Amino acid sequence: MVMIFRLCHADLMDWFLGEDADEQRGHKVGGIYVEVLSPKGIRLWTAYNPDTELLGVELYVKYYGGRTEALECALCQNTTEPVDGKFMFEHPNLVARFGDVLQYTVITYDGATTMRHAVRRMFVREELIKPNDRCVCPGRELPGALRSPPSAEVDLLERMILRALGNRSRDCDSISNWLVLRAEPRNEQADLLEYVRTYLDLLLLRAKWRTLDAGGSGWTSVRPSALVVEVEDHAEGIAFQVRSTIEKLKMLDLMSFSGVIEDFDGVL
């Protein structure tokens, strides 16, 4: 008599490898989703697995333009309770920026055994970056003159004047050539001038990335870093002076999407 056993592919592999499928269920991890918040903060989550009693993460940030190896764990947490059907991790003060590399390891515990999963890495790309203190929902409708990109410096000046008037300010004659960067160095001993220059060049890369399908950012002059002539401490971050008011207007117009560049005068 011949006996026929019906085995699915997964059962056959488990039998061949000598593994119990039930023992692996608590270590299964779905897709990992990351949001890098601007100017600081990070969220990381994955779908809740009821067979996983504890899920942990060890995340390191490798800085762009700085040291290549992260020396401290930037986000080391574990959780046992789901939030809205997710294992959720969050750090409000972690600073990761465009061009940095996130390196992280997931740890799972199924009630009996602990598993460290393979190391994963990802670049901080534009689509990962979200503002953490501003509404990203559609705002009030702007006049057509403010929506269309400026084609010349005269158009840009007119656009900024309209914006100033829309903000109920008539002090356009007092517009300076100063801006504010709403960010601070991760290293307290950093050179503020060099820090601002590097940050602005990264913002230009982000702007080009965002407008790649439209043919680029439209920035044709020198690097933004070459326009910065002076920096000083500011209550909201770092104030910096550029060569001229028109360069300030160009920079503000191009980089306002980031949420970290603001008008020093509070007019625009």
mmCIF file of C-alpha atoms in Angstrom:
data_model
loop_
_atom_site.group_PDB
_atom_site.id
_atom_site.type_symbol
_atom_site.label_atom_id
_atom_site.label_comp_id
_atom_site.label_asym_id
_atom_site.label_seq_id
_atom_site.Cartn_x
_atom_site.Cartn_y
_atom_site.Cartn_z
ATOM 1 C CA MET A 1 0.000 0.000 0.000
ATOM 2 C CA VAL A 2 1.287 3.423 -0.946
ATOM 3 C CA MET A 3 0.597 6.393 1.332
ATOM 4 C CA ILE A 4 0.440 9.859 -0.218
ATOM 5 C CA PHE A 5 1.190 12.928 1.895
ATOM 6 C CA ARG A 6 0.027 16.348 0.741
ATOM 7 C CA LEU A 7 2.576 18.961 1.777
ATOM 8 C CA CYS A 8 2.494 22.586 0.791
ATOM 9 C CA HIS A 9 5.740 24.251 -0.245
ATOM 10 C CA ALA A 10 6.176 25.992 3.132
ATOM 11 C CA ASP A 11 5.556 22.770 5.081
ATOM 12 C CA LEU A 12 8.011 20.877 2.884
ATOM 13 C CA MET A 13 10.713 23.514 3.420
ATOM 14 C CA ASP A 14 10.105 23.531 7.180
ATOM 15 C CA TRP A 15 10.381 19.726 7.250
ATOM 16 C CA PHE A 16 13.522 19.770 5.106
ATOM 17 C CA LEU A 17 15.200 22.448 7.238
ATOM 18 C CA GLY A 18 14.033 20.908 10.489
ATOM 19 C CA GLU A 19 12.163 24.066 11.505
ATOM 20 C CA ASP A 20 8.813 24.472 13.172
ATOM 21 C CA ALA A 21 6.794 27.141 11.346
ATOM 22 C CA ASP A 22 4.984 28.051 14.567
ATOM 23 C CA GLU A 23 8.312 28.910 16.177
ATOM 24 C CA GLN A 24 9.085 31.449 13.438
ATOM 25 C CA ARG A 25 5.789 33.334 13.446
ATOM 26 C CA GLY A 26 6.787 35.527 16.358
ATOM 27 C CA HIS A 27 9.881 36.695 14.488
ATOM 28 C CA LYS A 28 8.198 37.722 11.253
ATOM 29 C CA VAL A 29 8.472 41.457 10.566
ATOM 30 C CA GLY A 30 6.655 43.275 7.787
ATOM 31 C CA GLY A 31 7.721 46.413 5.969
ATOM 32 C CA ILE A 32 9.516 49.085 7.994
ATOM 33 C CA TYR A 33 8.285 52.648 7.448
ATOM 34 C CA VAL A 34 10.322 55.709 8.403
ATOM 35 C CA GLU A 35 9.475 59.416 8.610
ATOM 36 C CA VAL A 36 12.291 61.891 9.219
ATOM 37 C CA LEU A 37 10.808 65.010 10.792
ATOM 38 C CA SER A 38 12.084 68.511 10.088
ATOM 39 C CA PRO A 39 13.767 70.267 11.815
ATOM 40 C CA LYS A 40 14.104 67.288 14.191
ATOM 41 C CA GLY A 41 12.422 64.056 15.170
ATOM 42 C CA ILE A 42 11.864 60.610 13.661
ATOM 43 C CA ARG A 43 9.081 58.020 13.497
ATOM 44 C CA LEU A 44 9.504 54.353 12.656
ATOM 45 C CA TRP A 45 6.788 51.719 12.562
ATOM 46 C CA THR A 46 5.767 48.323 11.220
ATOM 47 C CA ALA A 47 2.550 46.314 11.219
ATOM 48 C CA TYR A 48 1.618 44.670 14.528
ATOM 49 C CA ASN A 49 2.262 40.927 14.739
ATOM 50 C CA PRO A 50 0.234 39.331 17.570
ATOM 51 C CA ASP A 51 2.752 36.475 17.752
ATOM 52 C CA THR A 52 5.553 38.926 18.598
ATOM 53 C CA GLU A 53 5.652 39.711 22.308
ATOM 54 C CA LEU A 54 8.311 42.402 22.006
ATOM 55 C CA LEU A 55 9.802 44.316 19.101
ATOM 56 C CA GLY A 56 12.849 46.540 19.431
ATOM 57 C CA VAL A 57 14.975 48.728 17.195
ATOM 58 C CA GLU A 58 18.545 50.032 17.291
ATOM 59 C CA LEU A 59 18.992 52.921 14.863
ATOM 60 C CA TYR A 60 22.146 54.881 14.053
ATOM 61 C CA VAL A 61 22.555 58.010 11.922
ATOM 62 C CA LYS A 62 25.610 58.327 9.700
ATOM 63 C CA TYR A 63 25.989 61.996 8.907
ATOM 64 C CA TYR A 64 26.396 63.430 5.439
ATOM 65 C CA GLY A 65 29.536 65.554 5.217
ATOM 66 C CA GLY A 66 30.619 64.627 8.739
ATOM 67 C CA ARG A 67 31.960 61.558 10.463
ATOM 68 C CA THR A 68 31.086 58.378 8.609
ATOM 69 C CA GLU A 69 30.490 56.125 11.607
ATOM 70 C CA ALA A 70 27.718 56.807 14.102
ATOM 71 C CA LEU A 71 29.162 56.356 17.587
ATOM 72 C CA GLU A 72 25.943 56.374 19.608
ATOM 73 C CA CYS A 73 22.602 54.666 19.174
ATOM 74 C CA ALA A 74 20.238 57.439 18.127
ATOM 75 C CA LEU A 75 17.014 55.461 18.639
ATOM 76 C CA CYS A 76 17.158 52.429 20.941
ATOM 77 C CA GLN A 77 13.678 51.415 22.014
ATOM 78 C CA ASN A 78 11.433 48.403 22.377
ATOM 79 C CA THR A 79 7.688 48.032 22.654
ATOM 80 C CA THR A 80 5.148 45.374 23.534
ATOM 81 C CA GLU A 81 1.918 47.269 22.846
ATOM 82 C CA PRO A 82 0.564 48.218 19.413
ATOM 83 C CA VAL A 83 -0.599 51.732 18.541
ATOM 84 C CA ASP A 84 -3.372 51.815 15.941
ATOM 85 C CA GLY A 85 -2.352 48.369 14.733
ATOM 86 C CA LYS A 86 1.352 49.195 14.543
ATOM 87 C CA PHE A 87 4.532 48.721 16.513
ATOM 88 C CA MET A 88 5.522 52.391 16.755
ATOM 89 C CA PHE A 89 8.801 54.075 17.713
ATOM 90 C CA GLU A 90 9.412 57.811 17.958
ATOM 91 C CA HIS A 91 12.186 60.149 19.068
ATOM 92 C CA PRO A 92 11.300 63.877 19.133
ATOM 93 C CA ASN A 93 14.882 65.176 19.269
ATOM 94 C CA LEU A 94 16.760 62.956 16.837
ATOM 95 C CA VAL A 95 18.265 64.977 13.982
ATOM 96 C CA ALA A 96 18.629 63.313 10.579
ATOM 97 C CA ARG A 97 18.875 65.284 7.361
ATOM 98 C CA PHE A 98 18.832 64.886 3.636
ATOM 99 C CA GLY A 99 21.813 62.796 2.527
ATOM 100 C CA ASP A 100 22.365 61.074 5.890
ATOM 101 C CA VAL A 101 22.252 57.282 6.142
ATOM 102 C CA LEU A 102 19.960 55.520 8.612
ATOM 103 C CA GLN A 103 21.286 52.155 9.751
ATOM 104 C CA TYR A 104 19.033 50.054 11.945
ATOM 105 C CA THR A 105 18.554 46.568 13.350
ATOM 106 C CA VAL A 106 15.214 45.072 14.375
ATOM 107 C CA ILE A 107 15.013 42.724 17.385
ATOM 108 C CA THR A 108 12.058 40.403 18.007
ATOM 109 C CA TYR A 109 11.050 38.260 20.992
ATOM 110 C CA ASP A 110 8.316 35.638 20.654
ATOM 111 C CA GLY A 111 8.068 34.705 24.329
ATOM 112 C CA ALA A 112 10.788 32.085 24.165
ATOM 113 C CA THR A 113 13.588 33.195 21.848
ATOM 114 C CA THR A 114 15.145 36.486 20.759
ATOM 115 C CA MET A 115 16.253 37.223 17.201
ATOM 116 C CA ARG A 116 18.409 40.043 15.837
ATOM 117 C CA HIS A 117 17.461 40.603 12.219
ATOM 118 C CA ALA A 118 19.811 41.641 9.433
ATOM 119 C CA VAL A 119 21.094 45.217 9.448
ATOM 120 C CA ARG A 120 19.186 47.547 7.111
ATOM 121 C CA ARG A 121 20.289 50.868 5.647
ATOM 122 C CA MET A 122 18.550 53.685 3.834
ATOM 123 C CA PHE A 123 19.411 57.165 2.615
ATOM 124 C CA VAL A 124 17.370 60.063 3.944
ATOM 125 C CA ARG A 125 15.580 60.981 0.722
ATOM 126 C CA GLU A 126 13.251 63.885 0.094
ATOM 127 C CA GLU A 127 10.115 61.751 0.358
ATOM 128 C CA LEU A 128 11.053 60.646 3.899
ATOM 129 C CA ILE A 129 11.175 64.201 5.256
ATOM 130 C CA LYS A 130 8.025 65.645 6.860
ATOM 131 C CA PRO A 131 7.497 68.910 8.802
ATOM 132 C CA ASN A 132 6.827 68.172 12.471
ATOM 133 C CA ASP A 133 5.347 71.486 13.580
ATOM 134 C CA ARG A 134 3.387 72.713 10.586
ATOM 135 C CA CYS A 135 0.180 71.800 8.855
ATOM 136 C CA VAL A 136 0.812 69.986 5.578
ATOM 137 C CA CYS A 137 -2.805 70.245 4.501
ATOM 138 C CA PRO A 138 -3.753 72.649 1.678
ATOM 139 C CA GLY A 139 -3.777 76.254 2.822
ATOM 140 C CA ARG A 140 -5.659 79.239 1.508
ATOM 141 C CA GLU A 141 -5.661 79.738 -2.233
ATOM 142 C CA LEU A 142 -2.895 82.071 -3.354
ATOM 143 C CA PRO A 143 -3.233 84.552 -6.210
ATOM 144 C CA GLY A 144 -1.987 83.300 -9.556
ATOM 145 C CA ALA A 145 0.961 85.689 -9.409
ATOM 146 C CA LEU A 146 2.213 83.900 -6.299
ATOM 147 C CA ARG A 147 1.680 80.364 -7.592
ATOM 148 C CA SER A 148 3.591 80.662 -10.851
ATOM 149 C CA PRO A 149 7.417 80.536 -10.716
ATOM 150 C CA PRO A 150 9.188 83.876 -11.251
ATOM 151 C CA SER A 151 10.801 84.260 -14.664
ATOM 152 C CA ALA A 152 13.072 87.172 -13.766
ATOM 153 C CA GLU A 153 14.316 89.163 -10.793
ATOM 154 C CA VAL A 154 11.649 91.817 -11.373
ATOM 155 C CA ASP A 155 8.959 89.145 -11.202
ATOM 156 C CA LEU A 156 10.502 87.813 -8.006
ATOM 157 C CA LEU A 157 10.499 91.256 -6.401
ATOM 158 C CA GLU A 158 6.866 91.794 -7.354
ATOM 159 C CA ARG A 159 6.012 88.378 -5.975
ATOM 160 C CA MET A 160 7.673 89.081 -2.630
ATOM 161 C CA ILE A 161 6.033 92.498 -2.347
ATOM 162 C CA LEU A 162 2.649 90.865 -2.898
ATOM 163 C CA ARG A 163 3.496 88.326 -0.224
ATOM 164 C CA ALA A 164 4.501 91.079 2.208
ATOM 165 C CA LEU A 165 1.267 92.960 1.546
ATOM 166 C CA GLY A 166 -0.664 89.725 1.969
ATOM 167 C CA ASN A 167 0.953 89.412 5.395
ATOM 168 C CA ARG A 168 -0.418 92.896 6.193
ATOM 169 C CA SER A 169 3.009 94.473 6.268
ATOM 170 C CA ARG A 170 3.840 97.743 4.530
ATOM 171 C CA ASP A 171 7.447 97.861 5.709
ATOM 172 C CA CYS A 172 8.885 96.585 2.436
ATOM 173 C CA ASP A 173 11.459 99.380 2.484
ATOM 174 C CA SER A 174 13.009 97.809 5.595
ATOM 175 C CA ILE A 175 13.674 94.359 4.125
ATOM 176 C CA SER A 176 17.219 93.341 5.050
ATOM 177 C CA ASN A 177 19.512 90.737 3.550
ATOM 178 C CA TRP A 178 19.237 88.438 6.589
ATOM 179 C CA LEU A 179 17.499 85.066 6.908
ATOM 180 C CA VAL A 180 17.024 82.575 9.744
ATOM 181 C CA LEU A 181 17.898 78.886 9.651
ATOM 182 C CA ARG A 182 15.623 77.063 12.102
ATOM 183 C CA ALA A 183 18.169 74.364 12.922
ATOM 184 C CA GLU A 184 21.186 73.917 15.138
ATOM 185 C CA PRO A 185 24.395 71.881 14.807
ATOM 186 C CA ARG A 186 24.464 68.377 16.225
ATOM 187 C CA ASN A 187 27.926 69.200 17.528
ATOM 188 C CA GLU A 188 27.922 72.145 19.945
ATOM 189 C CA GLN A 189 31.530 72.937 18.995
ATOM 190 C CA ALA A 190 30.733 73.191 15.277
ATOM 191 C CA ASP A 191 31.672 76.242 13.224
ATOM 192 C CA LEU A 192 28.315 78.007 12.704
ATOM 193 C CA LEU A 193 29.351 79.629 9.431
ATOM 194 C CA GLU A 194 30.457 76.318 7.932
ATOM 195 C CA TYR A 195 27.356 74.614 9.328
ATOM 196 C CA VAL A 196 24.986 77.109 7.670
ATOM 197 C CA ARG A 197 26.827 76.899 4.362
ATOM 198 C CA THR A 198 26.695 73.085 4.308
ATOM 199 C CA TYR A 199 23.021 73.075 5.288
ATOM 200 C CA LEU A 200 22.073 75.498 2.491
ATOM 201 C CA ASP A 201 23.893 73.426 -0.127
ATOM 202 C CA LEU A 202 21.961 70.361 1.061
ATOM 203 C CA LEU A 203 18.697 72.285 0.759
ATOM 204 C CA LEU A 204 19.614 73.148 -2.822
ATOM 205 C CA LEU A 205 20.119 69.430 -3.522
ATOM 206 C CA ARG A 206 16.688 68.756 -2.026
ATOM 207 C CA ALA A 207 15.146 71.489 -4.183
ATOM 208 C CA LYS A 208 16.705 69.995 -7.308
ATOM 209 C CA TRP A 209 15.463 66.533 -6.295
ATOM 210 C CA ARG A 210 11.919 67.853 -5.816
ATOM 211 C CA THR A 211 11.850 69.589 -9.201
ATOM 212 C CA LEU A 212 13.771 66.990 -11.201
ATOM 213 C CA ASP A 213 10.808 66.139 -13.440
ATOM 214 C CA ALA A 214 10.267 69.838 -14.158
ATOM 215 C CA GLY A 215 13.829 70.378 -15.308
ATOM 216 C CA GLY A 216 15.532 71.376 -12.058
ATOM 217 C CA SER A 217 15.190 74.064 -9.430
ATOM 218 C CA GLY A 218 15.924 77.043 -11.656
ATOM 219 C CA TRP A 219 18.899 78.032 -9.469
ATOM 220 C CA THR A 220 21.639 79.003 -11.905
ATOM 221 C CA SER A 221 23.963 81.109 -9.758
ATOM 222 C CA VAL A 222 26.752 79.969 -7.449
ATOM 223 C CA ARG A 223 26.150 77.605 -4.568
ATOM 224 C CA PRO A 224 24.081 79.125 -1.744
ATOM 225 C CA SER A 225 27.016 78.565 0.602
ATOM 226 C CA ALA A 226 29.081 81.089 -1.361
ATOM 227 C CA LEU A 227 26.485 83.799 -0.679
ATOM 228 C CA VAL A 228 26.660 83.630 3.129
ATOM 229 C CA VAL A 229 28.863 86.340 4.613
ATOM 230 C CA GLU A 230 28.000 86.358 8.328
ATOM 231 C CA VAL A 231 26.134 84.337 10.955
ATOM 232 C CA GLU A 232 24.973 84.947 14.503
ATOM 233 C CA ASP A 233 22.858 83.265 17.178
ATOM 234 C CA HIS A 234 19.105 83.703 16.949
ATOM 235 C CA ALA A 235 16.225 82.725 19.228
ATOM 236 C CA GLU A 236 14.810 80.449 16.502
ATOM 237 C CA GLY A 237 18.123 78.980 15.337
ATOM 238 C CA ILE A 238 20.900 80.742 13.417
ATOM 239 C CA ALA A 239 20.600 84.094 11.638
ATOM 240 C CA PHE A 240 22.721 84.514 8.530
ATOM 241 C CA GLN A 241 23.429 87.360 6.142
ATOM 242 C CA VAL A 242 23.752 86.948 2.380
ATOM 243 C CA ARG A 243 25.378 89.261 -0.142
ATOM 244 C CA SER A 244 22.287 91.141 -1.276
ATOM 245 C CA THR A 245 18.551 91.444 -0.767
ATOM 246 C CA ILE A 246 17.792 89.946 -4.170
ATOM 247 C CA GLU A 247 19.888 86.866 -3.298
ATOM 248 C CA LYS A 248 17.932 86.613 -0.064
ATOM 249 C CA LEU A 249 14.638 86.712 -1.971
ATOM 250 C CA LYS A 250 15.825 84.029 -4.383
ATOM 251 C CA MET A 251 16.952 81.798 -1.536
ATOM 252 C CA LEU A 252 13.751 82.290 0.440
ATOM 253 C CA ASP A 253 11.626 81.574 -2.616
ATOM 254 C CA LEU A 254 13.551 78.408 -3.501
ATOM 255 C CA MET A 255 13.939 76.933 -0.011
ATOM 256 C CA SER A 256 10.706 77.880 1.739
ATOM 257 C CA PHE A 257 9.411 74.330 1.084
ATOM 258 C CA SER A 258 11.788 73.009 3.760
ATOM 259 C CA GLY A 259 10.109 74.826 6.645
ATOM 260 C CA VAL A 260 13.509 75.710 8.144
ATOM 261 C CA ILE A 261 14.298 78.949 6.250
ATOM 262 C CA GLU A 262 12.468 82.069 7.423
ATOM 263 C CA ASP A 263 12.655 85.803 6.880
ATOM 264 C CA PHE A 264 14.717 87.512 9.577
ATOM 265 C CA ASP A 265 12.525 90.624 9.337
ATOM 266 C CA GLY A 266 9.252 88.717 9.697
ATOM 267 C CA VAL A 267 7.887 90.487 6.623
ATOM 268 C CA LEU A 268 7.977 87.783 3.939
#
